[in-house]
């Protein structure tokens, strides 16, 4: 029996450009699409995966240092040191329904796409995924691990499992960017609203063109056309059939509100004057910027964006930096339960005979 842990290591290693020995090239099931990366950068990424990972860490630390040069470090560190533990505890408690709702969304999506995924399993692996996404470069390593941990056997083929993760993440991101668009409109930020609208329109039009192309008679009979048709059926079942759209939107909006609530609790923990209404306007922008995979876990870019948005809302920028650092730390603590499944799997693998590990 080939070890899933080995499979996970291989997928992550290949994702960040490393060379792999197992599985052989002709047997690999997942081949990252790097066609959008310039050839020289792609070669650098492939030949020096550790250097590129270190670069992301260095960039995040550099942006944090830059943040402290713009404001008095004491204005950031002092509130963090005196943070109210009650508000911090409430922030951690809000992470529970947030993770549960995201797990419900994934389990529901997977079941609609023909993959048996119990809620308990989805909840457990979502913690693993969120933890790894927070500490590894790229922001998607945890999702690769989710796929690798669940794919296998006729009930969980690799393709539908991977697509369920992609669709689930895409729905969450769509709701986040729609909330950002709403915030920009209410805030009177026309340029931001226009940019978000264009980006969302391009994504929707691109998806519609791809689906329409797959339905063309000359394409429908080809392997790509059949794959597009299968994906179209899965998307219809996961998003549009019956109450699917209600489930997708309710779980996504609910988890996002809990996420915003976590940030609001961190602002209250440092004594900030931010109101809940301001949090609904400001925090989506901070979360959206954090999803850009420039640094590890969004460190650095999150603090800079928080400073700018807090200042725009009439709140001291130092509160934005301090609450952002506290929020990042709270998220890491909230994701620590994901260590348990990883350690448990490693212990089981270590007890297997040598022949069953590969």
mmCIF file of C-alpha atoms in Angstrom:
data_model
loop_
_atom_site.group_PDB
_atom_site.id
_atom_site.type_symbol
_atom_site.label_atom_id
_atom_site.label_comp_id
_atom_site.label_asym_id
_atom_site.label_seq_id
_atom_site.Cartn_x
_atom_site.Cartn_y
_atom_site.Cartn_z
ATOM 1 C CA UNK A 1 0.000 0.000 0.000
ATOM 2 C CA UNK A 2 1.474 3.304 -1.061
ATOM 3 C CA UNK A 3 1.718 5.765 1.780
ATOM 4 C CA UNK A 4 -0.567 8.775 1.567
ATOM 5 C CA UNK A 5 1.992 10.707 3.545
ATOM 6 C CA UNK A 6 4.573 10.065 0.836
ATOM 7 C CA UNK A 7 1.971 11.134 -1.699
ATOM 8 C CA UNK A 8 1.363 14.385 0.207
ATOM 9 C CA UNK A 9 5.079 15.118 0.421
ATOM 10 C CA UNK A 10 5.426 14.480 -3.279
ATOM 11 C CA UNK A 11 2.522 16.778 -4.180
ATOM 12 C CA UNK A 12 3.800 19.618 -2.003
ATOM 13 C CA UNK A 13 7.375 19.131 -3.214
ATOM 14 C CA UNK A 14 6.255 19.244 -6.833
ATOM 15 C CA UNK A 15 3.986 22.232 -6.214
ATOM 16 C CA UNK A 16 6.935 24.319 -5.064
ATOM 17 C CA UNK A 17 9.150 23.303 -7.921
ATOM 18 C CA UNK A 18 11.164 20.446 -6.444
ATOM 19 C CA UNK A 19 12.200 17.344 -8.340
ATOM 20 C CA UNK A 20 10.551 14.097 -7.328
ATOM 21 C CA UNK A 21 11.532 10.471 -7.703
ATOM 22 C CA UNK A 22 8.166 8.916 -6.773
ATOM 23 C CA UNK A 23 5.798 8.530 -8.446
ATOM 24 C CA UNK A 24 7.439 8.193 -11.867
ATOM 25 C CA UNK A 25 6.663 11.034 -14.250
ATOM 26 C CA UNK A 26 4.339 8.961 -16.366
ATOM 27 C CA UNK A 27 2.326 7.869 -13.290
ATOM 28 C CA UNK A 28 1.788 11.229 -11.682
ATOM 29 C CA UNK A 29 -1.859 12.149 -11.313
ATOM 30 C CA UNK A 30 -1.467 15.888 -10.657
ATOM 31 C CA UNK A 31 0.656 18.115 -12.870
ATOM 32 C CA UNK A 32 0.693 21.777 -11.825
ATOM 33 C CA UNK A 33 -0.056 24.206 -14.604
ATOM 34 C CA UNK A 34 2.847 26.671 -14.620
ATOM 35 C CA UNK A 35 2.296 27.997 -18.103
ATOM 36 C CA UNK A 36 1.446 31.449 -16.783
ATOM 37 C CA UNK A 37 4.841 31.803 -15.052
ATOM 38 C CA UNK A 38 7.683 33.304 -17.128
ATOM 39 C CA UNK A 39 10.227 30.634 -18.051
ATOM 40 C CA UNK A 40 13.170 32.107 -16.130
ATOM 41 C CA UNK A 41 11.122 32.579 -12.966
ATOM 42 C CA UNK A 42 9.706 29.079 -13.344
ATOM 43 C CA UNK A 43 13.217 27.654 -13.685
ATOM 44 C CA UNK A 44 14.370 29.575 -10.622
ATOM 45 C CA UNK A 45 11.332 28.366 -8.687
ATOM 46 C CA UNK A 46 11.998 24.758 -9.721
ATOM 47 C CA UNK A 47 15.722 24.760 -9.043
ATOM 48 C CA UNK A 48 15.622 26.654 -5.752
ATOM 49 C CA UNK A 49 12.364 25.825 -3.916
ATOM 50 C CA UNK A 50 13.849 26.555 -0.494
ATOM 51 C CA UNK A 51 15.164 29.903 -1.654
ATOM 52 C CA UNK A 52 11.757 30.959 -2.977
ATOM 53 C CA UNK A 53 10.079 29.863 0.266
ATOM 54 C CA UNK A 54 12.666 31.836 2.241
ATOM 55 C CA UNK A 55 11.997 34.811 -0.026
ATOM 56 C CA UNK A 56 8.318 34.800 0.908
ATOM 57 C CA UNK A 57 9.200 34.685 4.607
ATOM 58 C CA UNK A 58 11.738 37.475 4.146
ATOM 59 C CA UNK A 59 9.204 39.585 2.257
ATOM 60 C CA UNK A 60 6.652 39.197 5.030
ATOM 61 C CA UNK A 61 9.174 40.081 7.730
ATOM 62 C CA UNK A 62 10.421 42.997 5.647
ATOM 63 C CA UNK A 63 6.898 44.393 5.276
ATOM 64 C CA UNK A 64 6.355 44.035 9.023
ATOM 65 C CA UNK A 65 9.595 45.921 9.649
ATOM 66 C CA UNK A 66 8.473 48.577 7.167
ATOM 67 C CA UNK A 67 5.225 48.899 9.093
ATOM 68 C CA UNK A 68 7.119 49.634 12.288
ATOM 69 C CA UNK A 69 9.187 52.323 10.577
ATOM 70 C CA UNK A 70 6.056 54.302 9.700
ATOM 71 C CA UNK A 71 4.663 54.339 13.244
ATOM 72 C CA UNK A 72 6.044 54.200 16.761
ATOM 73 C CA UNK A 73 6.671 50.506 17.590
ATOM 74 C CA UNK A 74 5.418 51.138 21.108
ATOM 75 C CA UNK A 75 1.995 52.064 19.672
ATOM 76 C CA UNK A 76 1.800 48.539 18.259
ATOM 77 C CA UNK A 77 3.570 46.416 20.853
ATOM 78 C CA UNK A 78 2.079 48.022 23.966
ATOM 79 C CA UNK A 79 -1.590 47.330 23.061
ATOM 80 C CA UNK A 80 -0.692 43.779 22.043
ATOM 81 C CA UNK A 81 1.013 43.174 25.386
ATOM 82 C CA UNK A 82 -1.995 44.571 27.264
ATOM 83 C CA UNK A 83 -4.646 42.811 25.113
ATOM 84 C CA UNK A 84 -7.875 41.892 26.876
ATOM 85 C CA UNK A 85 -7.924 38.073 27.302
ATOM 86 C CA UNK A 86 -11.731 37.983 27.310
ATOM 87 C CA UNK A 87 -11.947 39.435 23.784
ATOM 88 C CA UNK A 88 -9.137 37.133 22.648
ATOM 89 C CA UNK A 89 -11.010 34.126 24.016
ATOM 90 C CA UNK A 90 -14.129 35.255 22.164
ATOM 91 C CA UNK A 91 -12.106 35.547 18.952
ATOM 92 C CA UNK A 92 -10.904 31.964 19.378
ATOM 93 C CA UNK A 93 -14.452 30.783 20.099
ATOM 94 C CA UNK A 94 -15.670 32.370 16.866
ATOM 95 C CA UNK A 95 -13.157 30.257 14.956
ATOM 96 C CA UNK A 96 -15.173 27.136 15.852
ATOM 97 C CA UNK A 97 -18.370 28.005 13.936
ATOM 98 C CA UNK A 98 -16.240 29.513 11.171
ATOM 99 C CA UNK A 99 -14.359 26.254 10.619
ATOM 100 C CA UNK A 100 -17.535 24.201 11.020
ATOM 101 C CA UNK A 101 -19.386 26.189 8.366
ATOM 102 C CA UNK A 102 -16.497 25.883 5.913
ATOM 103 C CA UNK A 103 -16.365 22.146 6.581
ATOM 104 C CA UNK A 104 -20.128 21.909 5.949
ATOM 105 C CA UNK A 105 -19.615 23.735 2.655
ATOM 106 C CA UNK A 106 -16.872 21.340 1.578
ATOM 107 C CA UNK A 107 -18.736 18.212 2.682
ATOM 108 C CA UNK A 108 -21.904 19.373 0.905
ATOM 109 C CA UNK A 109 -19.983 20.266 -2.264
ATOM 110 C CA UNK A 110 -18.139 16.949 -2.309
ATOM 111 C CA UNK A 111 -21.323 14.925 -1.809
ATOM 112 C CA UNK A 112 -23.065 16.805 -4.616
ATOM 113 C CA UNK A 113 -20.071 16.029 -6.852
ATOM 114 C CA UNK A 114 -20.251 12.318 -6.089
ATOM 115 C CA UNK A 115 -17.645 12.082 -3.312
ATOM 116 C CA UNK A 116 -18.554 10.581 0.057
ATOM 117 C CA UNK A 117 -17.128 12.986 2.615
ATOM 118 C CA UNK A 118 -18.536 12.864 6.159
ATOM 119 C CA UNK A 119 -18.777 16.192 7.970
ATOM 120 C CA UNK A 120 -16.506 15.025 10.771
ATOM 121 C CA UNK A 121 -13.783 14.137 8.282
ATOM 122 C CA UNK A 122 -14.194 17.417 6.429
ATOM 123 C CA UNK A 123 -13.975 19.400 9.673
ATOM 124 C CA UNK A 124 -10.815 17.582 10.753
ATOM 125 C CA UNK A 125 -9.052 18.001 7.412
ATOM 126 C CA UNK A 126 -10.091 21.642 7.138
ATOM 127 C CA UNK A 127 -8.082 22.350 10.280
ATOM 128 C CA UNK A 128 -5.088 20.598 8.725
ATOM 129 C CA UNK A 129 -5.498 22.585 5.521
ATOM 130 C CA UNK A 130 -5.917 25.951 7.253
ATOM 131 C CA UNK A 131 -2.883 25.343 9.454
ATOM 132 C CA UNK A 132 -0.625 24.418 6.541
ATOM 133 C CA UNK A 133 -1.886 27.316 4.424
ATOM 134 C CA UNK A 134 -0.925 29.631 7.291
ATOM 135 C CA UNK A 135 2.664 28.436 7.647
ATOM 136 C CA UNK A 136 3.664 27.291 4.151
ATOM 137 C CA UNK A 137 4.343 29.508 1.108
ATOM 138 C CA UNK A 138 1.769 29.783 -1.654
ATOM 139 C CA UNK A 139 -1.418 29.575 0.390
ATOM 140 C CA UNK A 140 -2.598 26.358 -1.302
ATOM 141 C CA UNK A 141 -0.352 23.662 0.183
ATOM 142 C CA UNK A 142 -3.021 22.831 2.736
ATOM 143 C CA UNK A 143 -5.582 22.344 -0.023
ATOM 144 C CA UNK A 144 -3.234 19.933 -1.790
ATOM 145 C CA UNK A 145 -2.956 18.010 1.468
ATOM 146 C CA UNK A 146 -6.756 17.948 1.738
ATOM 147 C CA UNK A 147 -6.963 16.357 -1.681
ATOM 148 C CA UNK A 148 -4.203 13.856 -0.970
ATOM 149 C CA UNK A 149 -5.691 12.802 2.365
ATOM 150 C CA UNK A 150 -9.128 12.138 0.854
ATOM 151 C CA UNK A 151 -8.380 10.868 -2.662
ATOM 152 C CA UNK A 152 -8.210 7.120 -3.093
ATOM 153 C CA UNK A 153 -10.507 4.251 -3.940
ATOM 154 C CA UNK A 154 -13.633 4.124 -6.115
ATOM 155 C CA UNK A 155 -15.678 6.197 -3.634
ATOM 156 C CA UNK A 156 -13.167 9.051 -3.660
ATOM 157 C CA UNK A 157 -11.475 9.377 -7.067
ATOM 158 C CA UNK A 158 -8.795 12.017 -7.332
ATOM 159 C CA UNK A 159 -10.492 14.207 -9.958
ATOM 160 C CA UNK A 160 -13.807 14.841 -8.153
ATOM 161 C CA UNK A 161 -12.052 15.262 -4.790
ATOM 162 C CA UNK A 162 -9.696 17.882 -6.240
ATOM 163 C CA UNK A 163 -12.537 19.671 -8.022
ATOM 164 C CA UNK A 164 -14.631 19.718 -4.834
ATOM 165 C CA UNK A 165 -11.799 21.539 -3.056
ATOM 166 C CA UNK A 166 -11.414 24.010 -5.932
ATOM 167 C CA UNK A 167 -15.152 24.723 -6.115
ATOM 168 C CA UNK A 168 -15.473 25.055 -2.341
ATOM 169 C CA UNK A 169 -12.585 27.523 -2.151
ATOM 170 C CA UNK A 170 -13.876 29.429 -5.185
ATOM 171 C CA UNK A 171 -17.323 29.916 -3.631
ATOM 172 C CA UNK A 172 -15.763 31.268 -0.454
ATOM 173 C CA UNK A 173 -13.524 33.644 -2.396
ATOM 174 C CA UNK A 174 -16.453 34.814 -4.548
ATOM 175 C CA UNK A 175 -18.495 35.726 -1.466
ATOM 176 C CA UNK A 176 -15.492 37.544 0.044
ATOM 177 C CA UNK A 177 -14.942 39.619 -3.098
ATOM 178 C CA UNK A 178 -18.663 40.356 -3.420
ATOM 179 C CA UNK A 179 -18.644 41.651 0.143
ATOM 180 C CA UNK A 180 -15.559 43.705 -0.698
ATOM 181 C CA UNK A 181 -17.422 45.136 -3.696
ATOM 182 C CA UNK A 182 -20.386 46.009 -1.479
ATOM 183 C CA UNK A 183 -18.090 47.657 1.060
ATOM 184 C CA UNK A 184 -16.363 49.690 -1.647
ATOM 185 C CA UNK A 185 -19.710 50.918 -2.998
ATOM 186 C CA UNK A 186 -21.013 51.854 0.456
ATOM 187 C CA UNK A 187 -17.719 53.534 1.268
ATOM 188 C CA UNK A 188 -17.761 55.539 -1.948
ATOM 189 C CA UNK A 189 -14.528 53.999 -3.284
ATOM 190 C CA UNK A 190 -15.438 54.062 -6.965
ATOM 191 C CA UNK A 191 -12.018 52.978 -8.255
ATOM 192 C CA UNK A 192 -11.911 49.950 -5.953
ATOM 193 C CA UNK A 193 -15.476 48.996 -6.813
ATOM 194 C CA UNK A 194 -14.702 49.256 -10.520
ATOM 195 C CA UNK A 195 -11.556 47.125 -10.216
ATOM 196 C CA UNK A 196 -13.359 44.414 -8.246
ATOM 197 C CA UNK A 197 -16.289 44.470 -10.678
ATOM 198 C CA UNK A 198 -13.976 44.055 -13.670
ATOM 199 C CA UNK A 199 -12.105 41.178 -12.008
ATOM 200 C CA UNK A 200 -15.329 39.368 -11.111
ATOM 201 C CA UNK A 201 -16.751 39.960 -14.597
ATOM 202 C CA UNK A 202 -13.643 38.543 -16.245
ATOM 203 C CA UNK A 203 -13.803 35.444 -14.046
ATOM 204 C CA UNK A 204 -17.508 34.866 -14.769
ATOM 205 C CA UNK A 205 -17.159 35.495 -18.511
ATOM 206 C CA UNK A 206 -14.138 33.205 -18.701
ATOM 207 C CA UNK A 207 -16.058 30.412 -16.987
ATOM 208 C CA UNK A 208 -19.048 30.875 -19.290
ATOM 209 C CA UNK A 209 -16.832 30.853 -22.391
ATOM 210 C CA UNK A 210 -15.150 27.661 -21.231
ATOM 211 C CA UNK A 211 -18.487 25.964 -20.594
ATOM 212 C CA UNK A 212 -19.848 27.153 -23.938
ATOM 213 C CA UNK A 213 -16.761 25.942 -25.757
ATOM 214 C CA UNK A 214 -17.150 22.524 -24.183
ATOM 215 C CA UNK A 215 -20.700 22.312 -25.511
ATOM 216 C CA UNK A 216 -19.608 22.941 -29.110
ATOM 217 C CA UNK A 217 -20.181 19.795 -31.242
ATOM 218 C CA UNK A 218 -16.575 19.675 -32.425
ATOM 219 C CA UNK A 219 -15.271 19.888 -28.870
ATOM 220 C CA UNK A 220 -17.893 17.855 -27.022
ATOM 221 C CA UNK A 221 -16.692 14.556 -28.533
ATOM 222 C CA UNK A 222 -13.056 15.136 -27.493
ATOM 223 C CA UNK A 223 -11.496 14.276 -24.135
ATOM 224 C CA UNK A 224 -11.391 17.939 -23.009
ATOM 225 C CA UNK A 225 -14.993 18.368 -24.087
ATOM 226 C CA UNK A 226 -16.099 15.336 -22.080
ATOM 227 C CA UNK A 227 -14.192 16.629 -19.067
ATOM 228 C CA UNK A 228 -15.845 20.051 -19.390
ATOM 229 C CA UNK A 229 -19.248 18.370 -19.662
ATOM 230 C CA UNK A 230 -18.543 16.351 -16.523
ATOM 231 C CA UNK A 231 -17.401 19.457 -14.659
ATOM 232 C CA UNK A 232 -20.488 21.332 -15.876
ATOM 233 C CA UNK A 233 -22.709 18.600 -14.435
ATOM 234 C CA UNK A 234 -20.814 18.640 -11.140
ATOM 235 C CA UNK A 235 -21.087 22.412 -10.865
ATOM 236 C CA UNK A 236 -24.802 22.294 -11.586
ATOM 237 C CA UNK A 237 -25.296 19.699 -8.840
ATOM 238 C CA UNK A 238 -23.068 21.506 -6.334
ATOM 239 C CA UNK A 239 -24.280 25.050 -6.948
ATOM 240 C CA UNK A 240 -27.663 25.183 -8.683
ATOM 241 C CA UNK A 241 -29.599 22.000 -8.024
ATOM 242 C CA UNK A 242 -32.348 22.280 -5.414
ATOM 243 C CA UNK A 243 -31.248 24.150 -2.312
ATOM 244 C CA UNK A 244 -27.577 23.994 -3.262
ATOM 245 C CA UNK A 245 -27.145 27.723 -3.827
ATOM 246 C CA UNK A 246 -28.820 28.515 -0.493
ATOM 247 C CA UNK A 247 -26.477 26.126 1.332
ATOM 248 C CA UNK A 248 -23.407 27.490 -0.457
ATOM 249 C CA UNK A 249 -24.260 31.133 0.221
ATOM 250 C CA UNK A 250 -25.394 30.639 3.818
ATOM 251 C CA UNK A 251 -22.285 28.692 4.829
ATOM 252 C CA UNK A 252 -19.992 31.105 2.988
ATOM 253 C CA UNK A 253 -21.583 34.273 4.376
ATOM 254 C CA UNK A 254 -21.795 32.761 7.861
ATOM 255 C CA UNK A 255 -18.134 31.717 7.914
ATOM 256 C CA UNK A 256 -17.066 35.115 6.558
ATOM 257 C CA UNK A 257 -19.090 36.951 9.223
ATOM 258 C CA UNK A 258 -17.416 34.781 11.884
ATOM 259 C CA UNK A 259 -14.015 35.577 10.359
ATOM 260 C CA UNK A 260 -14.783 39.306 10.431
ATOM 261 C CA UNK A 261 -16.000 38.843 13.996
ATOM 262 C CA UNK A 262 -12.633 37.364 14.941
ATOM 263 C CA UNK A 263 -10.888 40.462 13.639
ATOM 264 C CA UNK A 264 -13.355 42.754 15.405
ATOM 265 C CA UNK A 265 -12.679 40.961 18.689
ATOM 266 C CA UNK A 266 -8.957 41.547 18.183
ATOM 267 C CA UNK A 267 -9.590 45.265 17.679
ATOM 268 C CA UNK A 268 -11.605 45.371 20.905
ATOM 269 C CA UNK A 269 -8.881 43.425 22.681
ATOM 270 C CA UNK A 270 -6.413 46.258 22.052
ATOM 271 C CA UNK A 271 -8.953 48.931 22.998
ATOM 272 C CA UNK A 272 -9.682 50.204 19.489
ATOM 273 C CA UNK A 273 -12.730 52.388 18.835
ATOM 274 C CA UNK A 274 -13.806 50.414 15.754
ATOM 275 C CA UNK A 275 -17.539 49.713 15.612
ATOM 276 C CA UNK A 276 -19.154 46.539 14.204
ATOM 277 C CA UNK A 277 -20.429 48.541 11.210
ATOM 278 C CA UNK A 278 -16.913 49.783 10.495
ATOM 279 C CA UNK A 279 -15.601 46.216 10.777
ATOM 280 C CA UNK A 280 -18.038 45.078 8.079
ATOM 281 C CA UNK A 281 -16.670 47.799 5.797
ATOM 282 C CA UNK A 282 -12.962 47.582 6.618
ATOM 283 C CA UNK A 283 -12.148 43.935 7.349
ATOM 284 C CA UNK A 284 -13.231 42.431 3.979
ATOM 285 C CA UNK A 285 -10.572 44.548 2.286
ATOM 286 C CA UNK A 286 -7.930 43.322 4.720
ATOM 287 C CA UNK A 287 -8.945 39.695 4.208
ATOM 288 C CA UNK A 288 -9.016 40.094 0.426
ATOM 289 C CA UNK A 289 -5.487 41.498 0.351
ATOM 290 C CA UNK A 290 -4.323 38.636 2.579
ATOM 291 C CA UNK A 291 -5.404 36.078 -0.034
ATOM 292 C CA UNK A 292 -2.759 37.398 -2.455
ATOM 293 C CA UNK A 293 0.112 34.860 -2.096
ATOM 294 C CA UNK A 294 2.957 37.364 -1.764
ATOM 295 C CA UNK A 295 4.026 36.352 1.734
ATOM 296 C CA UNK A 296 3.495 33.427 4.090
ATOM 297 C CA UNK A 297 0.134 33.581 5.839
ATOM 298 C CA UNK A 298 -0.460 37.136 4.642
ATOM 299 C CA UNK A 299 1.995 38.580 7.164
ATOM 300 C CA UNK A 300 3.183 42.029 6.233
ATOM 301 C CA UNK A 301 0.636 42.796 3.524
ATOM 302 C CA UNK A 302 -2.161 42.345 6.048
ATOM 303 C CA UNK A 303 -0.614 44.863 8.446
ATOM 304 C CA UNK A 304 0.066 47.435 5.732
ATOM 305 C CA UNK A 305 -3.452 47.171 4.322
ATOM 306 C CA UNK A 306 -4.931 47.361 7.826
ATOM 307 C CA UNK A 307 -3.014 50.565 8.524
ATOM 308 C CA UNK A 308 -4.243 52.167 5.307
ATOM 309 C CA UNK A 309 -7.881 51.108 5.718
ATOM 310 C CA UNK A 310 -8.038 52.055 9.388
ATOM 311 C CA UNK A 311 -6.681 55.489 8.518
ATOM 312 C CA UNK A 312 -9.289 55.801 5.779
ATOM 313 C CA UNK A 313 -12.015 54.947 8.289
ATOM 314 C CA UNK A 314 -10.799 57.592 10.720
ATOM 315 C CA UNK A 315 -9.217 55.107 13.134
ATOM 316 C CA UNK A 316 -5.541 55.390 14.170
ATOM 317 C CA UNK A 317 -3.348 53.411 11.807
ATOM 318 C CA UNK A 318 -1.429 51.992 14.780
ATOM 319 C CA UNK A 319 -4.656 50.253 15.840
ATOM 320 C CA UNK A 320 -4.774 48.638 12.407
ATOM 321 C CA UNK A 321 -1.223 47.302 12.682
ATOM 322 C CA UNK A 322 -1.660 46.071 16.268
ATOM 323 C CA UNK A 323 -5.035 44.406 15.640
ATOM 324 C CA UNK A 324 -3.696 42.791 12.467
ATOM 325 C CA UNK A 325 -0.710 41.255 14.258
ATOM 326 C CA UNK A 326 -2.986 40.035 17.040
ATOM 327 C CA UNK A 327 -5.446 38.645 14.497
ATOM 328 C CA UNK A 328 -2.688 36.722 12.715
ATOM 329 C CA UNK A 329 -1.509 35.223 15.987
ATOM 330 C CA UNK A 330 -5.076 34.336 16.991
ATOM 331 C CA UNK A 331 -5.638 32.577 13.659
ATOM 332 C CA UNK A 332 -2.503 30.487 14.141
ATOM 333 C CA UNK A 333 -3.615 29.476 17.638
ATOM 334 C CA UNK A 334 -7.119 28.682 16.376
ATOM 335 C CA UNK A 335 -5.690 26.377 13.683
ATOM 336 C CA UNK A 336 -3.463 24.400 16.075
ATOM 337 C CA UNK A 337 -5.977 21.512 16.354
ATOM 338 C CA UNK A 338 -4.836 20.664 12.825
ATOM 339 C CA UNK A 339 -1.563 19.405 14.300
ATOM 340 C CA UNK A 340 -3.328 16.442 15.910
ATOM 341 C CA UNK A 341 -4.424 14.662 12.671
ATOM 342 C CA UNK A 342 -0.981 15.245 11.176
ATOM 343 C CA UNK A 343 0.796 13.734 14.181
ATOM 344 C CA UNK A 344 -1.668 10.868 14.352
ATOM 345 C CA UNK A 345 -1.126 10.017 10.678
ATOM 346 C CA UNK A 346 2.653 10.242 11.106
ATOM 347 C CA UNK A 347 2.491 7.889 14.100
ATOM 348 C CA UNK A 348 0.414 5.346 12.182
ATOM 349 C CA UNK A 349 2.771 5.487 9.217
ATOM 350 C CA UNK A 350 5.799 5.018 11.464
ATOM 351 C CA UNK A 351 4.290 1.765 12.791
ATOM 352 C CA UNK A 352 3.713 0.306 9.345
ATOM 353 C CA UNK A 353 6.158 -2.258 7.943
ATOM 354 C CA UNK A 354 8.739 -0.820 5.585
ATOM 355 C CA UNK A 355 7.069 -2.441 2.585
ATOM 356 C CA UNK A 356 3.706 -0.776 3.298
ATOM 357 C CA UNK A 357 5.066 2.787 3.366
ATOM 358 C CA UNK A 358 5.637 3.190 -0.338
#
